Amino acid sequence: MWLATKRPGLGGGLVLGLAALAPGRLVLDLQFAVNGPLTIRPELYLPDRFLGSSAVGAGFWLLVAGHLLTGAAGVAAWRALRSHDEPERRRWRLLVPLLAVVAGAGLLTAPVHSGNGFLLARAAFEGPWPALGGYLLLAAALPLAAALALAAPAEPVARGALAGLAAAAFAVAAPPVLAGLFRDDLDVAWGPVLALVATAGIAGLAGTRLTEAVAEGTENLAGAAKLPSLFWWRLTTGLLGLATAVAAVIGALAPQVAVTALNPGAVTPVSAAADSPARWFLLVAAVVLAVPAAGVLVTKTAALARPVLGVAWAGIVLAGTAVLNTALTATQAGNLAGFGGTAAPVFTYDLGAGAAWTFAALVLAALAALAAAGTGVVEREDAGEGATRGNVLAPAVAGAILAVAAFGLPVFAVPGYVAAGLWSRFDTPSWGLLTAAAVVVGAAALATRSRPKPAAALLAGAALLTALHAAELPLVGGSLGGASPATGFWVALAATAALLVAAGLAVSRQGRRAP
């Protein structure tokens, strides 16, 4: 109340930051109603026996009401504080969103290590869909809300929003850490600790001055001061892209599943691994990303390579989720088979090094995407406004529509095999398909408002992504055997052609600018 009456900007910003994570927390808590026994929330629910169904009480509805009211308060605060003023130049424009991505990555891991047989601790990608959807919303909302907070025109609103965002993330990450510390059958996992450290960094930066001070007599040097900034942005983007590619290569080649004998003295040691049919797909996606990432580090090619990298990172998500799906399915099926029978289980099946490196590649890909977006903003400030002219809109729109259809349809058909999709059998790979479709649509829309060469690079990157999707036929279908082209393959080729036509039209008008 004191913040709302004495410092409304700071108080409203706090509400905005808290409300940013309310949708994700709401979806996360819906798991109690869908299947409570699978919920990994030691602070709210700790099973002591096997249950086959959920039974929610009044506390669940109060929890849902709290999230809804927090979201409504955020909408009211946004309407009260919105302004059309230009935001001032902020400090920490790269560091704060990067910390937010790190915090989101920590939330996607297993919240605790469990020695309780009734509480099977799993990472977000191993859990049921409400938990996965909730954690993904939280991981996506953290960097987006951080970037929007730094773009707030008023300094108090920006600081309050960052503080509120840190408080909301702390409320998600702290309870599992406390449960691991104070319960004998639970141990602290590294993910929530990482999220707490990153959250503490955001809270600390929220307490500093966010607006950059401009000394007198330095206004004429503003253009020269941007060059070192652009250099560091490009260096960060290129290095993150290369690190993503390296992690993806290791993830593609390393074992996805680790098999451990429960009684090594009585069982002959085994070495088994479930090789994902999508591992070559991930390997090619890594090469596709590594080329523009290396180009960003070269001054002569950085301007064109950066937009391509800003799209190609989605290929890692597209292929990485397919690889992780194999690891998750193999571990779940193996453990259920071992513990579901009457005989004592002989082996345990856990995620192997390949799955860990693939997950790391997904996190690094998100960081590379964020850095590429920041680099694009700095490049646009240096070059000034400009837009392509000519008939780029029609092929770009056609390519985007065809791309959405391509990512929603199967690329190959194999007897007895049903691939994950966007509109049917929504599974872990579907998140990669959804990410790739959204990136292509965003790239096509941004290209119509960009300068000719960056627009052509964006459209070429989008075409590269749809072509990579079509390449699933030989790269994934070839591993399964008996694969034949399906509708999605031909639609992906059509989308690639349309996007390449749009790229050619954009670069052919590079000498013209919209009035």
PDB file of N, CA, C and O in Angstrom, residues 89 93 212-230 378 381-383:
ATOM      1  N   ARG A  89      17.681   5.098 -22.704  1.00  0.00           N
ATOM      2  CA  ARG A  89      18.655   4.022 -22.927  1.00  0.00           C
ATOM      3  C   ARG A  89      18.995   3.358 -21.588  1.00  0.00           C
ATOM      4  O   ARG A  89      19.409   4.020 -20.642  1.00  0.00           O
ATOM      5  N   ARG A  93      21.086  -4.200 -20.662  1.00  0.00           N
ATOM      6  CA  ARG A  93      20.136  -4.687 -21.662  1.00  0.00           C
ATOM      7  C   ARG A  93      20.444  -6.108 -22.111  1.00  0.00           C
ATOM      8  O   ARG A  93      19.553  -6.819 -22.573  1.00  0.00           O
ATOM      9  N   GLU A 212      21.036   4.944 -18.462  1.00  0.00           N
ATOM     10  CA  GLU A 212      22.411   5.327 -18.736  1.00  0.00           C
ATOM     11  C   GLU A 212      22.551   6.842 -18.676  1.00  0.00           C
ATOM     12  O   GLU A 212      21.732   7.578 -19.222  1.00  0.00           O
ATOM     13  N   ALA A 213      23.589   7.291 -17.986  1.00  0.00           N
ATOM     14  CA  ALA A 213      23.855   8.718 -17.880  1.00  0.00           C
ATOM     15  C   ALA A 213      24.716   9.164 -19.059  1.00  0.00           C
ATOM     16  O   ALA A 213      25.691   8.501 -19.413  1.00  0.00           O
ATOM     17  N   VAL A 214      24.355  10.275 -19.675  1.00  0.00           N
ATOM     18  CA  VAL A 214      25.104  10.838 -20.802  1.00  0.00           C
ATOM     19  C   VAL A 214      25.793  12.112 -20.322  1.00  0.00           C
ATOM     20  O   VAL A 214      25.133  13.072 -19.907  1.00  0.00           O
ATOM     21  N   ALA A 215      27.090  12.116 -20.311  1.00  0.00           N
ATOM     22  CA  ALA A 215      27.836  13.285 -19.842  1.00  0.00           C
ATOM     23  C   ALA A 215      27.766  14.413 -20.863  1.00  0.00           C
ATOM     24  O   ALA A 215      27.594  14.180 -22.067  1.00  0.00           O
ATOM     25  N   GLU A 216      27.882  15.643 -20.374  1.00  0.00           N
ATOM     26  CA  GLU A 216      27.850  16.797 -21.260  1.00  0.00           C
ATOM     27  C   GLU A 216      29.047  16.774 -22.203  1.00  0.00           C
ATOM     28  O   GLU A 216      30.161  16.457 -21.823  1.00  0.00           O
ATOM     29  N   GLY A 217      28.763  17.138 -23.446  1.00  0.00           N
ATOM     30  CA  GLY A 217      29.803  17.209 -24.455  1.00  0.00           C
ATOM     31  C   GLY A 217      30.083  15.896 -25.147  1.00  0.00           C
ATOM     32  O   GLY A 217      30.950  15.824 -26.009  1.00  0.00           O
ATOM     33  N   THR A 218      29.334  14.808 -24.783  1.00  0.00           N
ATOM     34  CA  THR A 218      29.554  13.509 -25.423  1.00  0.00           C
ATOM     35  C   THR A 218      28.461  13.153 -26.413  1.00  0.00           C
ATOM     36  O   THR A 218      28.473  12.074 -26.984  1.00  0.00           O
ATOM     37  N   GLU A 219      27.487  14.069 -26.616  1.00  0.00           N
ATOM     38  CA  GLU A 219      26.404  13.752 -27.529  1.00  0.00           C
ATOM     39  C   GLU A 219      26.913  13.520 -28.940  1.00  0.00           C
ATOM     40  O   GLU A 219      26.427  12.662 -29.665  1.00  0.00           O
ATOM     41  N   ASN A 220      27.912  14.267 -29.378  1.00  0.00           N
ATOM     42  CA  ASN A 220      28.413  14.127 -30.743  1.00  0.00           C
ATOM     43  C   ASN A 220      29.207  12.837 -30.940  1.00  0.00           C
ATOM     44  O   ASN A 220      29.515  12.458 -32.060  1.00  0.00           O
ATOM     45  N   LEU A 221      29.582  12.204 -29.830  1.00  0.00           N
ATOM     46  CA  LEU A 221      30.341  10.962 -29.924  1.00  0.00           C
ATOM     47  C   LEU A 221      29.442   9.742 -29.839  1.00  0.00           C
ATOM     48  O   LEU A 221      29.935   8.610 -29.759  1.00  0.00           O
ATOM     49  N   ALA A 222      28.110   9.964 -29.866  1.00  0.00           N
ATOM     50  CA  ALA A 222      27.186   8.837 -29.695  1.00  0.00           C
ATOM     51  C   ALA A 222      27.361   7.807 -30.791  1.00  0.00           C
ATOM     52  O   ALA A 222      27.344   6.602 -30.558  1.00  0.00           O
ATOM     53  N   GLY A 223      27.520   8.268 -32.040  1.00  0.00           N
ATOM     54  CA  GLY A 223      27.672   7.312 -33.129  1.00  0.00           C
ATOM     55  C   GLY A 223      28.915   6.476 -32.975  1.00  0.00           C
ATOM     56  O   GLY A 223      28.925   5.273 -33.216  1.00  0.00           O
ATOM     57  N   ALA A 224      30.028   7.102 -32.548  1.00  0.00           N
ATOM     58  CA  ALA A 224      31.266   6.345 -32.380  1.00  0.00           C
ATOM     59  C   ALA A 224      31.186   5.397 -31.194  1.00  0.00           C
ATOM     60  O   ALA A 224      31.807   4.347 -31.191  1.00  0.00           O
ATOM     61  N   ALA A 225      30.380   5.756 -30.198  1.00  0.00           N
ATOM     62  CA  ALA A 225      30.292   4.909 -29.013  1.00  0.00           C
ATOM     63  C   ALA A 225      29.526   3.634 -29.287  1.00  0.00           C
ATOM     64  O   ALA A 225      29.617   2.679 -28.536  1.00  0.00           O
ATOM     65  N   LYS A 226      28.754   3.591 -30.393  1.00  0.00           N
ATOM     66  CA  LYS A 226      27.975   2.406 -30.677  1.00  0.00           C
ATOM     67  C   LYS A 226      28.814   1.279 -31.258  1.00  0.00           C
ATOM     68  O   LYS A 226      28.447   0.124 -31.194  1.00  0.00           O
ATOM     69  N   LEU A 227      29.947   1.600 -31.868  1.00  0.00           N
ATOM     70  CA  LEU A 227      30.727   0.584 -32.549  1.00  0.00           C
ATOM     71  C   LEU A 227      31.259  -0.477 -31.598  1.00  0.00           C
ATOM     72  O   LEU A 227      31.120  -1.664 -31.870  1.00  0.00           O
ATOM     73  N   PRO A 228      31.888  -0.121 -30.472  1.00  0.00           N
ATOM     74  CA  PRO A 228      32.307  -1.166 -29.541  1.00  0.00           C
ATOM     75  C   PRO A 228      31.139  -1.993 -29.023  1.00  0.00           C
ATOM     76  O   PRO A 228      31.262  -3.196 -28.837  1.00  0.00           O
ATOM     77  N   SER A 229      29.974  -1.325 -28.809  1.00  0.00           N
ATOM     78  CA  SER A 229      28.808  -2.049 -28.338  1.00  0.00           C
ATOM     79  C   SER A 229      28.395  -3.103 -29.351  1.00  0.00           C
ATOM     80  O   SER A 229      28.109  -4.248 -29.007  1.00  0.00           O
ATOM     81  N   LEU A 230      28.360  -2.732 -30.638  1.00  0.00           N
ATOM     82  CA  LEU A 230      27.998  -3.684 -31.684  1.00  0.00           C
ATOM     83  C   LEU A 230      29.017  -4.819 -31.758  1.00  0.00           C
ATOM     84  O   LEU A 230      28.657  -5.990 -31.978  1.00  0.00           O
ATOM     85  N   VAL A 378      20.749  -3.259 -32.153  1.00  0.00           N
ATOM     86  CA  VAL A 378      21.899  -2.356 -32.219  1.00  0.00           C
ATOM     87  C   VAL A 378      22.266  -2.068 -33.673  1.00  0.00           C
ATOM     88  O   VAL A 378      22.574  -0.927 -34.034  1.00  0.00           O
ATOM     89  N   GLU A 381      19.861   0.458 -35.075  1.00  0.00           N
ATOM     90  CA  GLU A 381      20.132   1.806 -34.583  1.00  0.00           C
ATOM     91  C   GLU A 381      21.296   2.443 -35.334  1.00  0.00           C
ATOM     92  O   GLU A 381      21.279   3.632 -35.660  1.00  0.00           O
ATOM     93  N   ASP A 382      22.314   1.640 -35.647  1.00  0.00           N
ATOM     94  CA  ASP A 382      23.477   2.170 -36.358  1.00  0.00           C
ATOM     95  C   ASP A 382      23.169   2.512 -37.802  1.00  0.00           C
ATOM     96  O   ASP A 382      23.655   3.508 -38.340  1.00  0.00           O
ATOM     97  N   ALA A 383      22.333   1.679 -38.460  1.00  0.00           N
ATOM     98  CA  ALA A 383      22.083   1.850 -39.888  1.00  0.00           C
ATOM     99  C   ALA A 383      20.922   2.779 -40.177  1.00  0.00           C
ATOM    100  O   ALA A 383      20.795   3.285 -41.286  1.00  0.00           O
TER     101      ALA A 383
END
